[in-house]
PDB file of C-alpha atoms in Angstrom:
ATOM      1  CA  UNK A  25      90.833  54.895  73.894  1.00 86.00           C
ATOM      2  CA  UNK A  26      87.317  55.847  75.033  1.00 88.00           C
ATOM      3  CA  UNK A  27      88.784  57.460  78.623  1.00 94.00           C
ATOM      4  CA  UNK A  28      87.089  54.638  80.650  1.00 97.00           C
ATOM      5  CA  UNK A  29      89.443  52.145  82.455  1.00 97.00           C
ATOM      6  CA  UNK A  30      88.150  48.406  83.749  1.00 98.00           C
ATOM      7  CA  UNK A  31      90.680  46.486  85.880  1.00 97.00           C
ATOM      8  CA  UNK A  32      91.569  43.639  86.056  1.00 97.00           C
ATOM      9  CA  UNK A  33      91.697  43.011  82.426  1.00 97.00           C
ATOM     10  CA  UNK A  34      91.207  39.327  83.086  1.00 97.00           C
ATOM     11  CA  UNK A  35      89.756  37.423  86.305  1.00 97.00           C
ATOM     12  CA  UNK A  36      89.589  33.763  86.625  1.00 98.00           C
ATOM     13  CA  UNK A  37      88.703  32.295  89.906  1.00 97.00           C
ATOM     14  CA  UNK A  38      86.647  29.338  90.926  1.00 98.00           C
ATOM     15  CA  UNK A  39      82.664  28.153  91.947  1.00 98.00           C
ATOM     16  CA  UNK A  40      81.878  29.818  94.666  1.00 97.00           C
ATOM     17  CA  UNK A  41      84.276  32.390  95.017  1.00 98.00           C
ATOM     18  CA  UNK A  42      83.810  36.273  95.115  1.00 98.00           C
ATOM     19  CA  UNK A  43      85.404  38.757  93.035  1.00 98.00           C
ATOM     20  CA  UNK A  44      85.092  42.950  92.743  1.00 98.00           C
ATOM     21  CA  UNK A  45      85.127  44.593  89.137  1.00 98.00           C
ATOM     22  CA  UNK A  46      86.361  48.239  89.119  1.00 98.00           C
ATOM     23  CA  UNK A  47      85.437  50.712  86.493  1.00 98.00           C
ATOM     24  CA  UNK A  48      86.869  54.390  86.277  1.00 98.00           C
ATOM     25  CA  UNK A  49      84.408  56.572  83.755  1.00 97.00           C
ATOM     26  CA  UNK A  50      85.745  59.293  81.508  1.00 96.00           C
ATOM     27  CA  UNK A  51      86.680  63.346  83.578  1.00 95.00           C
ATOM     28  CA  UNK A  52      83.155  64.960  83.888  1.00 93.00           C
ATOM     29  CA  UNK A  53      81.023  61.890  83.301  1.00 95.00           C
ATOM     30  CA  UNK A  54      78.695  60.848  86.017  1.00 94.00           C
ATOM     31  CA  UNK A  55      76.562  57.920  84.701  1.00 93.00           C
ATOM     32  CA  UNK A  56      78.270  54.326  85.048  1.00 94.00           C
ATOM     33  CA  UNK A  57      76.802  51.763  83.793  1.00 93.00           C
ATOM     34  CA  UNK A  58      77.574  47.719  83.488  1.00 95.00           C
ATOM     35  CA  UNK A  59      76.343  45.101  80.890  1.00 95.00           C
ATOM     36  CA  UNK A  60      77.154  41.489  80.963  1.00 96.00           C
ATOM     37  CA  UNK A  61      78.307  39.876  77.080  1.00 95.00           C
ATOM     38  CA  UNK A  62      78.109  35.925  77.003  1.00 91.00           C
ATOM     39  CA  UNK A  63      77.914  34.228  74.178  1.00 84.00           C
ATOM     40  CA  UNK A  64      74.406  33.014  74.616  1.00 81.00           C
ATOM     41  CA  UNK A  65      73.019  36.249  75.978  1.00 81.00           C
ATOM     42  CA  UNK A  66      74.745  38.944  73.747  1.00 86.00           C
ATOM     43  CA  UNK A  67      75.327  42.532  75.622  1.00 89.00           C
ATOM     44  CA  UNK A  68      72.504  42.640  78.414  1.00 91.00           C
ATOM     45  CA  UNK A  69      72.338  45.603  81.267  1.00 89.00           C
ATOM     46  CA  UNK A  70      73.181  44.611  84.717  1.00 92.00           C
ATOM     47  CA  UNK A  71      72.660  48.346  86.047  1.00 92.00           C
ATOM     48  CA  UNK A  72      73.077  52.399  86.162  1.00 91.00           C
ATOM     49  CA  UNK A  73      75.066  54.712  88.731  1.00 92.00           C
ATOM     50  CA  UNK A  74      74.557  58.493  88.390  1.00 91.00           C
ATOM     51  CA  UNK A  75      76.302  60.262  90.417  1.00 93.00           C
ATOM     52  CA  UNK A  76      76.033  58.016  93.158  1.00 95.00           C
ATOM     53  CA  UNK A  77      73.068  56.634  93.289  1.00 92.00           C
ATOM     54  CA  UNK A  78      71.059  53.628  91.617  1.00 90.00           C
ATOM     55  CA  UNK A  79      69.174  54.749  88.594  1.00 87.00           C
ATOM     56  CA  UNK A  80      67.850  51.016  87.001  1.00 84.00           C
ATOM     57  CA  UNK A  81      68.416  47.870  87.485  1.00 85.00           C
ATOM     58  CA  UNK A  82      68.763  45.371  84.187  1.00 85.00           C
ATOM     59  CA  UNK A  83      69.303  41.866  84.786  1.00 80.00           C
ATOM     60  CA  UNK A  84      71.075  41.525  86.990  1.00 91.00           C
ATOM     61  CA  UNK A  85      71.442  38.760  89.813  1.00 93.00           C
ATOM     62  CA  UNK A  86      71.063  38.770  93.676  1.00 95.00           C
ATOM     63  CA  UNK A  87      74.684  37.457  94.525  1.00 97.00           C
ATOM     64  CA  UNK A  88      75.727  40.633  91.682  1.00 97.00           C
ATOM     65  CA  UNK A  89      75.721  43.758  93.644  1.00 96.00           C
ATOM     66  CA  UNK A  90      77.620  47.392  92.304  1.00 97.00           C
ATOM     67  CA  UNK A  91      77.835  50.567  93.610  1.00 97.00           C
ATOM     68  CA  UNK A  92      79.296  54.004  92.833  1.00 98.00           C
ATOM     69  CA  UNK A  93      81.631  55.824  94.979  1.00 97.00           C
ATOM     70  CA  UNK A  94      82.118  60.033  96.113  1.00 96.00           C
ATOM     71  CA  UNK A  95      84.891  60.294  93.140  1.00 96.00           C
ATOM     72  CA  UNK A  96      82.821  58.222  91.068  1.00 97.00           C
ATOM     73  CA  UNK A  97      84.476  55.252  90.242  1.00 97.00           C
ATOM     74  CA  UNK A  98      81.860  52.227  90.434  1.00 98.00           C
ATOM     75  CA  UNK A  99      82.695  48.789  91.279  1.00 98.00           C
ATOM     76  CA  UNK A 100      80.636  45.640  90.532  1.00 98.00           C
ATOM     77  CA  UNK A 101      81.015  42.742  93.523  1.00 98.00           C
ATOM     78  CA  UNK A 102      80.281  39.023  91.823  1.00 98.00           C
ATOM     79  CA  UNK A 103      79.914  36.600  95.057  1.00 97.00           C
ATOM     80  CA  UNK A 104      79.053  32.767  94.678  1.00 97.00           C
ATOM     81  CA  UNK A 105      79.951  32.623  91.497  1.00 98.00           C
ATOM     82  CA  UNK A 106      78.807  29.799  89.121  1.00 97.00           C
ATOM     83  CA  UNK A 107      80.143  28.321  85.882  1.00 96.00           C
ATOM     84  CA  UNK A 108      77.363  30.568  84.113  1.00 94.00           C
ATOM     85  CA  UNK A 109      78.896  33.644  85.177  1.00 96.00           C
ATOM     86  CA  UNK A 110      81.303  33.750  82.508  1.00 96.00           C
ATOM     87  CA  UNK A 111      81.335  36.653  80.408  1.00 97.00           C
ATOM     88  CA  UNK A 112      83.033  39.980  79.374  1.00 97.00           C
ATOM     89  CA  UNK A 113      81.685  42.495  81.711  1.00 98.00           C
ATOM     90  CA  UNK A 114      81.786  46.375  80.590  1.00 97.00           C
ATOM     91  CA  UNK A 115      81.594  49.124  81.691  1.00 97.00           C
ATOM     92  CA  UNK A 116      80.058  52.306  80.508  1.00 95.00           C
ATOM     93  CA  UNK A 117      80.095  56.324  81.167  1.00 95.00           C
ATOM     94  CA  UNK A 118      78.020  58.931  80.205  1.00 92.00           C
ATOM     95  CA  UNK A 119      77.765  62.698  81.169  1.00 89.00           C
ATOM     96  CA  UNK A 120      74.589  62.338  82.241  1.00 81.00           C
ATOM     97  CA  UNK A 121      71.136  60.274  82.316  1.00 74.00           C
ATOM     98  CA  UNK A 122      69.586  61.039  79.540  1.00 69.00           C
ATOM     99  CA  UNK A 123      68.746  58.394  76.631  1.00 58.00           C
ATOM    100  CA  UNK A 124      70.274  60.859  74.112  1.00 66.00           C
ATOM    101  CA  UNK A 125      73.717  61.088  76.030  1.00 76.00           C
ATOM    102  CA  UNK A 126      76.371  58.889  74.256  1.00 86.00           C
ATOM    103  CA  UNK A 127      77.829  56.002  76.633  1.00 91.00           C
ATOM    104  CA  UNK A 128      81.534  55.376  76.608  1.00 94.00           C
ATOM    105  CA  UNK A 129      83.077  51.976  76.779  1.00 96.00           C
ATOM    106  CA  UNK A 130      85.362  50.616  78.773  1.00 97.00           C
ATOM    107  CA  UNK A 131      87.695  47.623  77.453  1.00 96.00           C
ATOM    108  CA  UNK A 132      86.103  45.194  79.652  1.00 97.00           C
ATOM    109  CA  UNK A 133      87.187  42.604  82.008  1.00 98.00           C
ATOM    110  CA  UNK A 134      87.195  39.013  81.329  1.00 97.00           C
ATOM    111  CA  UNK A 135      85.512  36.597  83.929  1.00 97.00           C
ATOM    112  CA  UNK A 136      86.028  32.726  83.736  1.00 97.00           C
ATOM    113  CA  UNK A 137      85.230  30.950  86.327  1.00 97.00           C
ATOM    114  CA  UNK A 138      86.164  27.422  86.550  1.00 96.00           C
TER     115      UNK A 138
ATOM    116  CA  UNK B 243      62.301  49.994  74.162  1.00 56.00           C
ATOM    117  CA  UNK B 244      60.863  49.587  70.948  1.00 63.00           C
ATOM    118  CA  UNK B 245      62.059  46.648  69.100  1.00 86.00           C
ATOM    119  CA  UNK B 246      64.698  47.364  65.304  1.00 92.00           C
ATOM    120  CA  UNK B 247      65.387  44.241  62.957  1.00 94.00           C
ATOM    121  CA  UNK B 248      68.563  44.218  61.241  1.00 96.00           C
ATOM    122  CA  UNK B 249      70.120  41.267  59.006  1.00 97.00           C
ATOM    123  CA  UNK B 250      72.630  39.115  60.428  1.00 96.00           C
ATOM    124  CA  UNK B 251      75.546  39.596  58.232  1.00 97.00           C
ATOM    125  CA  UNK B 252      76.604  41.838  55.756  1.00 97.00           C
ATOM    126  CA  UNK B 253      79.888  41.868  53.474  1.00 97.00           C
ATOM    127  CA  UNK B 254      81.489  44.603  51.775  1.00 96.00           C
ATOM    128  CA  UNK B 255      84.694  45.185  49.623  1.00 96.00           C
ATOM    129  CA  UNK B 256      87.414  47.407  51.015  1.00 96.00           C
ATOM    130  CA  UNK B 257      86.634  50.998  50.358  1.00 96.00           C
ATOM    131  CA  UNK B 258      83.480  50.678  48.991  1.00 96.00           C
ATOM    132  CA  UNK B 259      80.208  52.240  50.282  1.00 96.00           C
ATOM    133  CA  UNK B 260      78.400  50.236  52.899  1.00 97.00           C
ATOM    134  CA  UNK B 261      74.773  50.694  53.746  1.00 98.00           C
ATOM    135  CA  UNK B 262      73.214  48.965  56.581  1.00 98.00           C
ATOM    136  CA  UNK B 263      69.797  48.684  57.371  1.00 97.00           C
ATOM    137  CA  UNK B 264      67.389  49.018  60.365  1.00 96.00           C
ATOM    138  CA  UNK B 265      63.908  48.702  60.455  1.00 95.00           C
ATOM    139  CA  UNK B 266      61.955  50.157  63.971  1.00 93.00           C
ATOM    140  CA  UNK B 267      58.576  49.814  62.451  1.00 92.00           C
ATOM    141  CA  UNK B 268      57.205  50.297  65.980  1.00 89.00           C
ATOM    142  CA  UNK B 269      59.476  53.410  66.581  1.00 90.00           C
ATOM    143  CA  UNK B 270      57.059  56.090  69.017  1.00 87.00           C
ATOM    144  CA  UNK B 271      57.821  60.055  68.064  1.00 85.00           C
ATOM    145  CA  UNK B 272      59.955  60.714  71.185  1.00 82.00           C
ATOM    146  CA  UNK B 273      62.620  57.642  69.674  1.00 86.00           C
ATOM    147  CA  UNK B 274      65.937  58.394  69.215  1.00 89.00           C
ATOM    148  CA  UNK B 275      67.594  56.075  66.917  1.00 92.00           C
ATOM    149  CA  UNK B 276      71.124  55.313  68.076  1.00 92.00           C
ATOM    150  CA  UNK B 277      73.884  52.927  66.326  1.00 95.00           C
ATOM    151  CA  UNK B 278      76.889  51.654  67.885  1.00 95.00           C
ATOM    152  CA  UNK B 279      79.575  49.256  66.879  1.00 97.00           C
ATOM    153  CA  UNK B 280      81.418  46.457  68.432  1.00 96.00           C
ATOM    154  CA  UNK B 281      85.043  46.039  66.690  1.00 95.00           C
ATOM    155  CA  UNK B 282      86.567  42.086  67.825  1.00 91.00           C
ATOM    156  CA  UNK B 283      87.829  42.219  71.284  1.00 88.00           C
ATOM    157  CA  UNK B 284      86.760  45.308  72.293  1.00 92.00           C
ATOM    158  CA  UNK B 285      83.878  47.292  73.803  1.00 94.00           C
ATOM    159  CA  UNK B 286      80.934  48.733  71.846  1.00 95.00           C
ATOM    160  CA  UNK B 287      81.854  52.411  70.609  1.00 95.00           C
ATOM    161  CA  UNK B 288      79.594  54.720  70.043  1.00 93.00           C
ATOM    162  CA  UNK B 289      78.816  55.679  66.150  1.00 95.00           C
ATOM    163  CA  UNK B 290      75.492  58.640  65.395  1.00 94.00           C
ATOM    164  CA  UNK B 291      72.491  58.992  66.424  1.00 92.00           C
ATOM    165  CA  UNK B 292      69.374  61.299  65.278  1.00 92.00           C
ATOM    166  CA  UNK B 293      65.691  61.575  65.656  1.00 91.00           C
ATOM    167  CA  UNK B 294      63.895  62.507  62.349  1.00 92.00           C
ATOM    168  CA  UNK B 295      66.728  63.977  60.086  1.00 89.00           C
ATOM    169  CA  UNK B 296      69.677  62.463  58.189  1.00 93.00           C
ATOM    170  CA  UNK B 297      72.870  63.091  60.211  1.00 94.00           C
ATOM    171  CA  UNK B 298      76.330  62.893  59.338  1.00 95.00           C
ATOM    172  CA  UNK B 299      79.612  62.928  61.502  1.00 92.00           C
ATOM    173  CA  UNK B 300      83.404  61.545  60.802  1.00 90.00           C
ATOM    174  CA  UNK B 301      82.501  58.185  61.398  1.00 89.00           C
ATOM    175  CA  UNK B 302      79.364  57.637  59.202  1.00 95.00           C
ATOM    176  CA  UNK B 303      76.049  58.683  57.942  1.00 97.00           C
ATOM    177  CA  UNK B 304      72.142  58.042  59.200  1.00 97.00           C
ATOM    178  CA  UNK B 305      69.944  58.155  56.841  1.00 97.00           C
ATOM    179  CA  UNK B 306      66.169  58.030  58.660  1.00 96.00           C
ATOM    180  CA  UNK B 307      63.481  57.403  55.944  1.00 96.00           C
ATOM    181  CA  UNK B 308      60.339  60.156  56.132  1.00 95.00           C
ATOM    182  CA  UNK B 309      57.789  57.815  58.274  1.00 94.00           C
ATOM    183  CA  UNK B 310      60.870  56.911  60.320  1.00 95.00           C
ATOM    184  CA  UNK B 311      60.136  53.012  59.941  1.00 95.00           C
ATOM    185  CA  UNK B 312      63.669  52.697  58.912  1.00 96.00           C
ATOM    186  CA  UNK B 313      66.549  54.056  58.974  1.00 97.00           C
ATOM    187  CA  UNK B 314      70.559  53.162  57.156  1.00 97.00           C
ATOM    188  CA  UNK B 315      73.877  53.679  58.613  1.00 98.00           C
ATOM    189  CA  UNK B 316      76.176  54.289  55.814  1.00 97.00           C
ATOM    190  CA  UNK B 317      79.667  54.532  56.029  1.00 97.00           C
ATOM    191  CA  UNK B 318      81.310  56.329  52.929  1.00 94.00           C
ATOM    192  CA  UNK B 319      84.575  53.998  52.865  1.00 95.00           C
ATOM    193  CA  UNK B 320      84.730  50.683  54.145  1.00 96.00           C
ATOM    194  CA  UNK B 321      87.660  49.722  55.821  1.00 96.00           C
ATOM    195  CA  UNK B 322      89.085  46.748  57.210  1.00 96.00           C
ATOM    196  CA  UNK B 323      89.159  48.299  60.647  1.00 95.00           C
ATOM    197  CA  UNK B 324      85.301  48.890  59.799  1.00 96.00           C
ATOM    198  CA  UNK B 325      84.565  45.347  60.512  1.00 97.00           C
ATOM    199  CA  UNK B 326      82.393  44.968  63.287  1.00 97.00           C
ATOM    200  CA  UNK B 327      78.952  43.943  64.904  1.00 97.00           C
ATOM    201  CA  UNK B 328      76.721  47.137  64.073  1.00 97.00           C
ATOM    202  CA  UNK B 329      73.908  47.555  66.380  1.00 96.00           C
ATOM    203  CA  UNK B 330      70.497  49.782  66.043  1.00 95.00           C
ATOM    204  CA  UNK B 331      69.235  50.881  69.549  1.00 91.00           C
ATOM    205  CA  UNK B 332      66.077  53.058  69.966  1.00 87.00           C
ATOM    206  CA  UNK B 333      66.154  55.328  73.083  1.00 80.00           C
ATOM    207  CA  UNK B 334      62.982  57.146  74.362  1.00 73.00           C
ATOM    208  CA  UNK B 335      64.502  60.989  74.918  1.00 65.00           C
ATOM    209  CA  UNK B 336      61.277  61.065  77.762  1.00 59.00           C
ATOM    210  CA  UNK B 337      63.348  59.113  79.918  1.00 53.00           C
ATOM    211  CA  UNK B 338      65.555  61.786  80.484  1.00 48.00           C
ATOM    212  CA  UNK B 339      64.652  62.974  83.903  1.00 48.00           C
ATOM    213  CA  UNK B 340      63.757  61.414  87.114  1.00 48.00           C
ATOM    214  CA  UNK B 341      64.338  57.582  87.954  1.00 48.00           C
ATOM    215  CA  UNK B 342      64.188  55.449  85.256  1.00 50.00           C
ATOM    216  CA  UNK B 343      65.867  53.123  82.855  1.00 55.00           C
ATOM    217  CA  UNK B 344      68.294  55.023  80.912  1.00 63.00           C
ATOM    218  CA  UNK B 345      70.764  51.483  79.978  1.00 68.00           C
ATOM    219  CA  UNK B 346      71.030  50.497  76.130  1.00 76.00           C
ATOM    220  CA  UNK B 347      69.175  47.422  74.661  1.00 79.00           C
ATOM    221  CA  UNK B 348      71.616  45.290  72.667  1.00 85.00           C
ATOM    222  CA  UNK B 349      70.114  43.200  70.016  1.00 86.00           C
ATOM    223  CA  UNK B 350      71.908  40.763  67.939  1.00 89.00           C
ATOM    224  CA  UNK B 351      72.954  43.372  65.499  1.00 95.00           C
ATOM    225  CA  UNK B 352      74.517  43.009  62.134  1.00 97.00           C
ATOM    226  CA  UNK B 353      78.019  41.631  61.782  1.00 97.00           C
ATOM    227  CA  UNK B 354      79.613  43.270  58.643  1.00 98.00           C
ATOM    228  CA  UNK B 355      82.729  41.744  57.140  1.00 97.00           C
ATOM    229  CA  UNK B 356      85.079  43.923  55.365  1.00 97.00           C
ATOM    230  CA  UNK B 357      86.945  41.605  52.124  1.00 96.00           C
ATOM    231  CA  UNK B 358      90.176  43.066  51.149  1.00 95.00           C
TER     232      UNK B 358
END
């Protein structure tokens, strides 16, 4: 158990719709990050939260949209959703920015959209 | 990020040595080299990491050759719960301050099976 928690554990919803992604990141950590896995894209960063504020941006979509709240939890919002957006989402914490800093993993949630 | 090359697949025989390669011939001085691991079903964990000499920790080894072209993750005593996707990330430590892009690059890693 890394200390970070994703909910829901699974999601599946339908074209068009919208759906919100929570992630809670280990006590003390103040980095959250998301990636995307799909099987024809591997693990690919969608974007980075520290302590509130947008550090990078991956690749991430215009309908995707996250943010990071005062106790830190982050939530990712998925609107208009296509077939494509498929995919184990994760989440990830760190105690800070750095490069060197060692992310935690979340257990992911998984999207299917139908 | 600089880019690492790893082989696809790699087997091993239950609690034997495993070595697994990664070459970062491109790898700048201020490179970290990172490994993580992605068991089935689960997200990636983290595994070691070091910058020019060979680290060890509970999990595994990291051997980093002198020119630092290369490095090898060995773990000590294969397991079944060892088998995973093994990926080799480099991080720039400059990119520690500031804005900037502080996310991990994924490649396709190396997908080691574990034979009983």
């Amino acid at each position: 158990d890394s200390g970070v928690t994703q909910t829901p554990k699974h999601l599946i919803t339908a074209t068009g719709q919208r759906v919100t992604l929570r992630c809670s990141p280990r006590s003390g950590d103040l980095s959250v990050y998301w990636y995307q896995q799909s099987l024809d894209q591997g693990l690919q960063f969608l974007i980075h939260y520290y302590n509130g504020e947008e550090r990078a941006k991956g690749n991430i979509l215009e309908r995707f949209s996250a943010q990071q709240f005062p106790d830190l939890h982050s939530e990712l919002n998925l609107s208009s959703l296509e077939l494509g957006d498929s995919a184990l989402y994760f989440c990830a914490s760190s105690v800070g920015p750095g490069s060197y800093n060692e992310q935690f993993f979340g257990p992911g949630t998984r999207l299917t959209v139908l | 990020d600089a880019k690492t090359t790893q082989p696809n697949s790699m087997e091993s025989n239950e609690e034997e040595p495993v070595h697994l390669p990664c070459n970062h011939s491109t790898i700048s001085g201020t490179d970290y080299i990172h490994w993580y691991r992605q068991l089935p079903s689960q997200g990636p964990e983290y595994v070691i990491h070091g910058l020019t000499s060979n680290v060890n920790n509970r999990m595994a080894s990291l051997a980093i050759a002198e020119d630092r072209k290369s490095s090898t993750l060995i773990l000590h005593r294969a397991t079944l719960r060892d088998a995973a996707v093994y990926y080799c990330i480099l991080r720039d430590y400059r990119r520690n301050s500031g804005a900037g892009s502080y996310q991990l690059t994924f490649g396709k890693g190396t997908k080691l099976s574990v034979i009983p």
